[in-house]
mmCIF file with all atom_site columns, C-alpha atoms in Angstrom:
data_model
loop_
_atom_site.group_PDB
_atom_site.id
_atom_site.type_symbol
_atom_site.label_atom_id
_atom_site.label_alt_id
_atom_site.label_comp_id
_atom_site.label_asym_id
_atom_site.label_entity_id
_atom_site.label_seq_id
_atom_site.pdbx_PDB_ins_code
_atom_site.Cartn_x
_atom_site.Cartn_y
_atom_site.Cartn_z
_atom_site.occupancy
_atom_site.B_iso_or_equiv
_atom_site.pdbx_formal_charge
_atom_site.auth_seq_id
_atom_site.auth_comp_id
_atom_site.auth_asym_id
_atom_site.auth_atom_id
_atom_site.pdbx_PDB_model_num
ATOM 1   C CA . LYS N 1 1   ? 11.251 8.556   14.003  1.00 88.00 ? 1403 LYS N CA 1
ATOM 2   C CA . ILE N 1 2   ? 13.249 5.452   13.153  1.00 93.00 ? 1404 ILE N CA 1
ATOM 3   C CA . PRO N 1 3   ? 12.925 2.461   15.489  1.00 94.00 ? 1405 PRO N CA 1
ATOM 4   C CA . LYS N 1 4   ? 15.373 1.919   18.298  1.00 95.00 ? 1406 LYS N CA 1
ATOM 5   C CA . PRO N 1 5   ? 18.001 -0.569  17.163  1.00 97.00 ? 1407 PRO N CA 1
ATOM 6   C CA . PHE N 1 6   ? 17.299 -4.203  17.954  1.00 96.00 ? 1408 PHE N CA 1
ATOM 7   C CA . LYS N 1 7   ? 19.826 -5.715  20.371  1.00 96.00 ? 1409 LYS N CA 1
ATOM 8   C CA . ALA N 1 8   ? 21.099 -9.258  19.823  1.00 96.00 ? 1410 ALA N CA 1
ATOM 9   C CA . ASN N 1 9   ? 23.920 -11.339 21.236  1.00 96.00 ? 1411 ASN N CA 1
ATOM 10  C CA . VAL N 1 10  ? 26.281 -11.884 18.290  1.00 97.00 ? 1412 VAL N CA 1
ATOM 11  C CA . PRO N 1 11  ? 29.602 -13.501 19.210  1.00 97.00 ? 1413 PRO N CA 1
ATOM 12  C CA . LEU N 1 12  ? 32.754 -11.793 17.989  1.00 97.00 ? 1414 LEU N CA 1
ATOM 13  C CA . LYS N 1 13  ? 36.387 -12.863 18.414  1.00 96.00 ? 1415 LYS N CA 1
ATOM 14  C CA . GLY N 1 14  ? 37.337 -12.026 21.990  1.00 96.00 ? 1416 GLY N CA 1
ATOM 15  C CA . PHE N 1 15  ? 33.732 -10.985 22.769  1.00 95.00 ? 1417 PHE N CA 1
ATOM 16  C CA . PRO N 1 16  ? 31.576 -14.148 22.984  1.00 94.00 ? 1418 PRO N CA 1
ATOM 17  C CA . ASN N 1 17  ? 28.647 -12.243 24.539  1.00 93.00 ? 1419 ASN N CA 1
ATOM 18  C CA . SER N 1 18  ? 28.797 -9.132  22.383  1.00 96.00 ? 1420 SER N CA 1
ATOM 19  C CA . ILE N 1 19  ? 25.513 -7.206  22.216  1.00 97.00 ? 1421 ILE N CA 1
ATOM 20  C CA . GLN N 1 20  ? 25.114 -5.822  18.708  1.00 97.00 ? 1422 GLN N CA 1
ATOM 21  C CA . SER N 1 21  ? 22.584 -3.255  17.494  1.00 98.00 ? 1423 SER N CA 1
ATOM 22  C CA . MET N 1 22  ? 20.712 -3.741  14.209  1.00 98.00 ? 1424 MET N CA 1
ATOM 23  C CA . LEU N 1 23  ? 18.087 -1.857  12.233  1.00 98.00 ? 1425 LEU N CA 1
ATOM 24  C CA . LEU N 1 24  ? 15.704 -4.689  11.385  1.00 98.00 ? 1426 LEU N CA 1
ATOM 25  C CA . PRO N 1 25  ? 14.130 -4.844  7.917   1.00 98.00 ? 1427 PRO N CA 1
ATOM 26  C CA . HIS N 1 26  ? 10.561 -5.404  9.164   1.00 97.00 ? 1428 HIS N CA 1
ATOM 27  C CA . GLU N 1 27  ? 10.791 -2.483  11.578  1.00 97.00 ? 1429 GLU N CA 1
ATOM 28  C CA . MET N 1 28  ? 12.351 -0.120  9.031   1.00 97.00 ? 1430 MET N CA 1
ATOM 29  C CA . PHE N 1 29  ? 9.849  -1.197  6.348   1.00 97.00 ? 1431 PHE N CA 1
ATOM 30  C CA . ALA N 1 30  ? 6.961  -0.331  8.700   1.00 97.00 ? 1432 ALA N CA 1
ATOM 31  C CA . CYS N 1 31  ? 8.622  2.921   9.752   1.00 97.00 ? 1433 CYS N CA 1
ATOM 32  C CA . ILE N 1 32  ? 9.183  4.058   6.162   1.00 97.00 ? 1434 ILE N CA 1
ATOM 33  C CA . TRP N 1 33  ? 5.561  3.225   5.271   1.00 97.00 ? 1435 TRP N CA 1
ATOM 34  C CA . GLU N 1 34  ? 4.234  5.054   8.322   1.00 97.00 ? 1436 GLU N CA 1
ATOM 35  C CA . SER N 1 35  ? 6.508  8.105   8.564   1.00 97.00 ? 1437 SER N CA 1
ATOM 36  C CA . TYR N 1 36  ? 8.477  8.616   5.347   1.00 97.00 ? 1438 TYR N CA 1
ATOM 37  C CA . LYS N 1 37  ? 6.027  8.484   2.420   1.00 97.00 ? 1439 LYS N CA 1
ATOM 38  C CA . ASN N 1 38  ? 8.447  10.279  0.084   1.00 96.00 ? 1440 ASN N CA 1
ATOM 39  C CA . VAL N 1 39  ? 11.036 7.518   0.632   1.00 96.00 ? 1441 VAL N CA 1
ATOM 40  C CA . TRP N 1 40  ? 8.338  4.848   0.301   1.00 97.00 ? 1442 TRP N CA 1
ATOM 41  C CA . ASN N 1 41  ? 7.122  6.326   -3.012  1.00 97.00 ? 1443 ASN N CA 1
ATOM 42  C CA . THR N 1 42  ? 10.604 6.383   -4.530  1.00 97.00 ? 1444 THR N CA 1
ATOM 43  C CA . ALA N 1 43  ? 12.935 3.841   -2.916  1.00 97.00 ? 1445 ALA N CA 1
ATOM 44  C CA . ILE N 1 44  ? 10.427 1.148   -1.890  1.00 97.00 ? 1446 ILE N CA 1
ATOM 45  C CA . VAL N 1 45  ? 7.265  1.191   -4.076  1.00 97.00 ? 1447 VAL N CA 1
ATOM 46  C CA . PRO N 1 46  ? 7.112  3.953   -6.683  1.00 96.00 ? 1448 PRO N CA 1
ATOM 47  C CA . SER N 1 47  ? 3.864  2.424   -7.984  1.00 96.00 ? 1449 SER N CA 1
ATOM 48  C CA . ALA N 1 48  ? 1.798  -0.746  -7.726  1.00 94.00 ? 1450 ALA N CA 1
ATOM 49  C CA . ASP N 1 49  ? 2.262  -1.086  -11.482 1.00 96.00 ? 1451 ASP N CA 1
ATOM 50  C CA . ARG N 1 50  ? 6.055  -1.420  -11.031 1.00 96.00 ? 1452 ARG N CA 1
ATOM 51  C CA . VAL N 1 51  ? 5.464  -4.243  -8.540  1.00 97.00 ? 1453 VAL N CA 1
ATOM 52  C CA . ARG N 1 52  ? 3.112  -6.053  -10.949 1.00 96.00 ? 1454 ARG N CA 1
ATOM 53  C CA . LYS N 1 53  ? 5.550  -5.588  -13.867 1.00 97.00 ? 1455 LYS N CA 1
ATOM 54  C CA . PHE N 1 54  ? 8.401  -7.004  -11.790 1.00 97.00 ? 1456 PHE N CA 1
ATOM 55  C CA . TRP N 1 55  ? 6.465  -10.152 -10.877 1.00 96.00 ? 1457 TRP N CA 1
ATOM 56  C CA . ARG N 1 56  ? 5.216  -10.559 -14.460 1.00 95.00 ? 1458 ARG N CA 1
ATOM 57  C CA . SER N 1 57  ? 8.831  -10.508 -15.635 1.00 96.00 ? 1459 SER N CA 1
ATOM 58  C CA . MET N 1 58  ? 9.633  -13.235 -13.087 1.00 95.00 ? 1460 MET N CA 1
ATOM 59  C CA . GLN N 1 59  ? 6.621  -15.489 -13.756 1.00 92.00 ? 1461 GLN N CA 1
ATOM 60  C CA . LEU N 1 60  ? 8.689  -18.173 -15.517 1.00 94.00 ? 1462 LEU N CA 1
ATOM 61  C CA . HIS N 1 61  ? 11.521 -18.157 -12.974 1.00 95.00 ? 1463 HIS N CA 1
ATOM 62  C CA . PRO N 1 62  ? 11.895 -21.668 -11.445 1.00 95.00 ? 1464 PRO N CA 1
ATOM 63  C CA . GLN N 1 63  ? 12.080 -20.338 -7.878  1.00 92.00 ? 1465 GLN N CA 1
ATOM 64  C CA . LEU N 1 64  ? 8.697  -18.680 -8.237  1.00 92.00 ? 1466 LEU N CA 1
ATOM 65  C CA . ARG N 1 65  ? 6.944  -21.915 -9.192  1.00 90.00 ? 1467 ARG N CA 1
ATOM 66  C CA . GLU N 1 66  ? 4.947  -23.199 -6.210  1.00 90.00 ? 1468 GLU N CA 1
ATOM 67  C CA . HIS N 1 67  ? 6.367  -20.489 -3.932  1.00 91.00 ? 1469 HIS N CA 1
ATOM 68  C CA . PRO N 1 68  ? 4.130  -20.091 -0.834  1.00 91.00 ? 1470 PRO N CA 1
ATOM 69  C CA . MET N 1 69  ? 3.550  -16.385 -1.519  1.00 91.00 ? 1471 MET N CA 1
ATOM 70  C CA . THR N 1 70  ? 1.816  -17.195 -4.811  1.00 92.00 ? 1472 THR N CA 1
ATOM 71  C CA . SER N 1 71  ? -1.089 -18.804 -2.932  1.00 91.00 ? 1473 SER N CA 1
ATOM 72  C CA . THR N 1 72  ? -2.055 -15.413 -1.455  1.00 89.00 ? 1474 THR N CA 1
ATOM 73  C CA . PRO N 1 73  ? -4.705 -13.530 -3.459  1.00 89.00 ? 1475 PRO N CA 1
ATOM 74  C CA . ASP N 1 74  ? -3.275 -10.523 -5.335  1.00 90.00 ? 1476 ASP N CA 1
ATOM 75  C CA . TRP N 1 75  ? 0.265  -11.412 -4.195  1.00 92.00 ? 1477 TRP N CA 1
ATOM 76  C CA . PHE N 1 76  ? 1.687  -10.051 -7.454  1.00 91.00 ? 1478 PHE N CA 1
ATOM 77  C CA . SER N 1 77  ? 0.482  -6.534  -6.659  1.00 90.00 ? 1479 SER N CA 1
ATOM 78  C CA . HIS N 1 78  ? 1.017  -6.577  -2.877  1.00 89.00 ? 1480 HIS N CA 1
ATOM 79  C CA . THR N 1 79  ? 4.356  -8.354  -2.428  1.00 95.00 ? 1481 THR N CA 1
ATOM 80  C CA . VAL N 1 80  ? 7.308  -5.980  -2.560  1.00 97.00 ? 1482 VAL N CA 1
ATOM 81  C CA . PRO N 1 81  ? 10.387 -7.786  -3.926  1.00 97.00 ? 1483 PRO N CA 1
ATOM 82  C CA . LEU N 1 82  ? 13.321 -7.162  -1.599  1.00 97.00 ? 1484 LEU N CA 1
ATOM 83  C CA . ALA N 1 83  ? 17.004 -8.065  -1.675  1.00 97.00 ? 1485 ALA N CA 1
ATOM 84  C CA . VAL N 1 84  ? 19.816 -8.220  0.889   1.00 97.00 ? 1486 VAL N CA 1
ATOM 85  C CA . HIS N 1 85  ? 23.250 -6.846  0.099   1.00 96.00 ? 1487 HIS N CA 1
ATOM 86  C CA . GLY N 1 86  ? 26.427 -7.603  2.025   1.00 95.00 ? 1488 GLY N CA 1
ATOM 87  C CA . ASP N 1 87  ? 29.701 -5.970  1.093   1.00 93.00 ? 1489 ASP N CA 1
ATOM 88  C CA . GLY N 1 88  ? 33.160 -5.664  2.584   1.00 91.00 ? 1490 GLY N CA 1
ATOM 89  C CA . VAL N 1 89  ? 34.506 -2.140  2.704   1.00 86.00 ? 1491 VAL N CA 1
ATOM 90  C CA . PRO N 1 90  ? 38.102 -1.210  3.598   1.00 85.00 ? 1492 PRO N CA 1
ATOM 91  C CA . ILE N 1 91  ? 37.925 1.068   6.643   1.00 85.00 ? 1493 ILE N CA 1
ATOM 92  C CA . THR N 1 92  ? 41.500 1.510   7.869   1.00 82.00 ? 1494 THR N CA 1
ATOM 93  C CA . GLY N 1 93  ? 44.829 1.252   6.078   1.00 80.00 ? 1495 GLY N CA 1
ATOM 94  C CA . ILE N 1 94  ? 43.211 1.519   2.657   1.00 79.00 ? 1496 ILE N CA 1
ATOM 95  C CA . GLY N 1 95  ? 45.663 0.211   0.063   1.00 79.00 ? 1497 GLY N CA 1
ATOM 96  C CA . LYS N 1 96  ? 48.035 -1.123  2.726   1.00 79.00 ? 1498 LYS N CA 1
ATOM 97  C CA . VAL N 1 97  ? 48.805 -4.735  3.566   1.00 77.00 ? 1499 VAL N CA 1
ATOM 98  C CA . TRP N 1 98  ? 47.454 -4.130  7.075   1.00 77.00 ? 1500 TRP N CA 1
ATOM 99  C CA . SER N 1 99  ? 44.093 -2.735  5.933   1.00 80.00 ? 1501 SER N CA 1
ATOM 100 C CA . ARG N 1 100 ? 40.950 -3.813  7.809   1.00 83.00 ? 1502 ARG N CA 1
ATOM 101 C CA . VAL N 1 101 ? 37.613 -4.583  6.188   1.00 88.00 ? 1503 VAL N CA 1
ATOM 102 C CA . MET N 1 102 ? 34.158 -3.997  7.613   1.00 92.00 ? 1504 MET N CA 1
ATOM 103 C CA . THR N 1 103 ? 31.252 -5.973  6.158   1.00 95.00 ? 1505 THR N CA 1
ATOM 104 C CA . ASN N 1 104 ? 28.010 -4.033  6.014   1.00 96.00 ? 1506 ASN N CA 1
ATOM 105 C CA . TYR N 1 105 ? 24.599 -5.561  5.383   1.00 98.00 ? 1507 TYR N CA 1
ATOM 106 C CA . SER N 1 106 ? 21.642 -3.690  3.964   1.00 97.00 ? 1508 SER N CA 1
ATOM 107 C CA . TRP N 1 107 ? 18.334 -4.375  2.240   1.00 98.00 ? 1509 TRP N CA 1
ATOM 108 C CA . TYR N 1 108 ? 16.584 -2.681  -0.647  1.00 98.00 ? 1510 TYR N CA 1
ATOM 109 C CA . SER N 1 109 ? 13.529 -2.868  -2.882  1.00 98.00 ? 1511 SER N CA 1
ATOM 110 C CA . LEU N 1 110 ? 13.999 -4.338  -6.353  1.00 97.00 ? 1512 LEU N CA 1
ATOM 111 C CA . VAL N 1 111 ? 11.348 -1.979  -7.746  1.00 97.00 ? 1513 VAL N CA 1
ATOM 112 C CA . GLY N 1 112 ? 12.520 1.262   -6.160  1.00 97.00 ? 1514 GLY N CA 1
ATOM 113 C CA . HIS N 1 113 ? 14.553 3.894   -7.919  1.00 95.00 ? 1515 HIS N CA 1
ATOM 114 C CA . GLY N 1 114 ? 17.194 6.348   -6.835  1.00 93.00 ? 1516 GLY N CA 1
ATOM 115 C CA . ASN N 1 115 ? 20.901 6.444   -6.158  1.00 93.00 ? 1517 ASN N CA 1
ATOM 116 C CA . THR N 1 116 ? 22.619 3.777   -4.086  1.00 90.00 ? 1518 THR N CA 1
ATOM 117 C CA . SER N 1 117 ? 22.711 5.812   -0.895  1.00 90.00 ? 1519 SER N CA 1
ATOM 118 C CA . SER N 1 118 ? 18.965 6.441   -1.044  1.00 92.00 ? 1520 SER N CA 1
ATOM 119 C CA . MET N 1 119 ? 18.102 2.816   -1.838  1.00 95.00 ? 1521 MET N CA 1
ATOM 120 C CA . LEU N 1 120 ? 20.197 0.764   0.599   1.00 96.00 ? 1522 LEU N CA 1
ATOM 121 C CA . MET N 1 121 ? 18.682 0.481   4.082   1.00 97.00 ? 1523 MET N CA 1
ATOM 122 C CA . TRP N 1 122 ? 21.505 -0.378  6.490   1.00 97.00 ? 1524 TRP N CA 1
ATOM 123 C CA . ILE N 1 123 ? 21.019 -3.315  8.896   1.00 98.00 ? 1525 ILE N CA 1
ATOM 124 C CA . TRP N 1 124 ? 24.345 -4.101  10.592  1.00 98.00 ? 1526 TRP N CA 1
ATOM 125 C CA . GLY N 1 125 ? 28.094 -4.117  10.115  1.00 96.00 ? 1527 GLY N CA 1
ATOM 126 C CA . PHE N 1 126 ? 31.145 -5.778  11.706  1.00 95.00 ? 1528 PHE N CA 1
ATOM 127 C CA . PHE N 1 127 ? 34.889 -5.952  11.242  1.00 92.00 ? 1529 PHE N CA 1
ATOM 128 C CA . ASP N 1 128 ? 35.724 -9.146  9.345   1.00 91.00 ? 1530 ASP N CA 1
ATOM 129 C CA . LYS N 1 129 ? 38.717 -9.771  11.605  1.00 91.00 ? 1531 LYS N CA 1
ATOM 130 C CA . LEU N 1 130 ? 36.286 -10.334 14.518  1.00 94.00 ? 1532 LEU N CA 1
ATOM 131 C CA . LYS N 1 131 ? 34.203 -13.049 12.807  1.00 95.00 ? 1533 LYS N CA 1
ATOM 132 C CA . VAL N 1 132 ? 34.050 -16.400 14.619  1.00 96.00 ? 1534 VAL N CA 1
ATOM 133 C CA . GLY N 1 133 ? 32.400 -19.739 13.897  1.00 94.00 ? 1535 GLY N CA 1
ATOM 134 C CA . ASP N 1 134 ? 30.964 -21.296 10.785  1.00 86.00 ? 1536 ASP N CA 1
ATOM 135 C CA . GLN N 1 135 ? 27.551 -21.872 9.206   1.00 79.00 ? 1537 GLN N CA 1
ATOM 136 C CA . THR N 1 136 ? 26.095 -23.466 12.338  1.00 89.00 ? 1538 THR N CA 1
ATOM 137 C CA . THR N 1 137 ? 27.564 -21.283 15.085  1.00 92.00 ? 1539 THR N CA 1
ATOM 138 C CA . GLY N 1 138 ? 29.170 -17.921 15.528  1.00 95.00 ? 1540 GLY N CA 1
ATOM 139 C CA . THR N 1 139 ? 28.932 -14.425 14.140  1.00 96.00 ? 1541 THR N CA 1
ATOM 140 C CA . LEU N 1 140 ? 27.159 -14.937 10.822  1.00 95.00 ? 1542 LEU N CA 1
ATOM 141 C CA . PHE N 1 141 ? 24.938 -17.764 12.065  1.00 96.00 ? 1543 PHE N CA 1
ATOM 142 C CA . GLU N 1 142 ? 23.549 -15.494 14.785  1.00 96.00 ? 1544 GLU N CA 1
ATOM 143 C CA . PHE N 1 143 ? 23.145 -12.548 12.436  1.00 97.00 ? 1545 PHE N CA 1
ATOM 144 C CA . TYR N 1 144 ? 21.405 -14.644 9.765   1.00 96.00 ? 1546 TYR N CA 1
ATOM 145 C CA . THR N 1 145 ? 19.066 -16.060 12.422  1.00 96.00 ? 1547 THR N CA 1
ATOM 146 C CA . VAL N 1 146 ? 17.964 -12.523 13.299  1.00 97.00 ? 1548 VAL N CA 1
ATOM 147 C CA . LEU N 1 147 ? 17.744 -11.533 9.627   1.00 98.00 ? 1549 LEU N CA 1
ATOM 148 C CA . LYS N 1 148 ? 15.618 -14.557 8.714   1.00 97.00 ? 1550 LYS N CA 1
ATOM 149 C CA . TRP N 1 149 ? 13.235 -13.860 11.615  1.00 97.00 ? 1551 TRP N CA 1
ATOM 150 C CA . SER N 1 150 ? 12.848 -10.228 10.516  1.00 97.00 ? 1552 SER N CA 1
ATOM 151 C CA . PHE N 1 151 ? 12.178 -11.099 6.865   1.00 96.00 ? 1553 PHE N CA 1
ATOM 152 C CA . LEU N 1 152 ? 9.692  -13.822 7.846   1.00 95.00 ? 1554 LEU N CA 1
ATOM 153 C CA . ALA N 1 153 ? 7.803  -11.279 9.964   1.00 95.00 ? 1555 ALA N CA 1
ATOM 154 C CA . LEU N 1 154 ? 7.794  -8.934  6.999   1.00 94.00 ? 1556 LEU N CA 1
ATOM 155 C CA . ALA N 1 155 ? 6.561  -11.669 4.647   1.00 92.00 ? 1557 ALA N CA 1
ATOM 156 C CA . GLU N 1 156 ? 3.750  -12.595 7.049   1.00 90.00 ? 1558 GLU N CA 1
ATOM 157 C CA . GLY N 1 157 ? 2.737  -8.963  7.376   1.00 89.00 ? 1559 GLY N CA 1
ATOM 158 C CA . LYS N 1 158 ? 2.368  -9.288  11.142  1.00 90.00 ? 1560 LYS N CA 1
ATOM 159 C CA . TRP N 1 159 ? 4.399  -7.756  13.940  1.00 92.00 ? 1561 TRP N CA 1
ATOM 160 C CA . PRO N 1 160 ? 6.228  -10.661 15.635  1.00 92.00 ? 1562 PRO N CA 1
ATOM 161 C CA . SER N 1 161 ? 5.185  -11.584 19.157  1.00 91.00 ? 1563 SER N CA 1
ATOM 162 C CA . THR N 1 162 ? 8.491  -13.334 19.820  1.00 91.00 ? 1564 THR N CA 1
ATOM 163 C CA . ASN N 1 163 ? 12.120 -12.510 19.182  1.00 91.00 ? 1565 ASN N CA 1
ATOM 164 C CA . HIS N 1 164 ? 14.431 -14.471 16.861  1.00 93.00 ? 1566 HIS N CA 1
ATOM 165 C CA . ARG N 1 165 ? 14.823 -17.137 19.562  1.00 91.00 ? 1567 ARG N CA 1
ATOM 166 C CA . GLY N 1 166 ? 11.080 -17.658 20.022  1.00 90.00 ? 1568 GLY N CA 1
ATOM 167 C CA . GLU N 1 167 ? 10.996 -15.801 23.344  1.00 90.00 ? 1569 GLU N CA 1
ATOM 168 C CA . ALA N 1 168 ? 8.036  -13.480 24.011  1.00 88.00 ? 1570 ALA N CA 1
ATOM 169 C CA . GLN N 1 169 ? 9.127  -10.012 22.973  1.00 70.00 ? 1571 GLN N CA 1
ATOM 170 C CA . LEU N 1 170 ? 7.473  -7.245  21.018  1.00 56.00 ? 1572 LEU N CA 1
ATOM 171 C CA . GLY N 1 171 ? 10.628 -5.850  19.410  1.00 48.00 ? 1573 GLY N CA 1
ATOM 172 C CA . SER N 1 172 ? 11.758 -2.243  19.213  1.00 51.00 ? 1574 SER N CA 1
ATOM 173 C CA . GLU N 1 173 ? 9.533  0.690   19.915  1.00 45.00 ? 1575 GLU N CA 1
ATOM 174 C CA . LEU N 1 174 ? 8.831  3.260   17.212  1.00 37.00 ? 1576 LEU N CA 1
#
């Protein structure tokens, strides 16, 4: 029942037009809410009270002051705090000088509970050796553009009518 992976052109060394598949946060969030209530009630939002307690504990944090989400009525009980995690994992040649690392990105709820494997929702991964570009072009720039678009759609609570490039597209099908 999970959404079909989103396809995006993410340049990799030797593959400038590489089509990469990703499990987008806004699509997975909606899918978990709709089809996997047991996961929702543990890993995402165990209770509305946990969400309220989290935001109460953050009320004096400087980044929360004048944040746009705080202008929405009842934001503190309806806004699920999420985080993104990126980590390099040795895949081949573990412990050897020639080992290769794969960086995997995932997202998770800051109010959920469970073990790591039940909390982290995988998005995308790539071999570090294939990364090209810098902060304004290349592998990570393209990935972060997609990621930002997905999280903005999630924050707005509306299914996007365009893709990450602003082109009319409805996204993956459930």
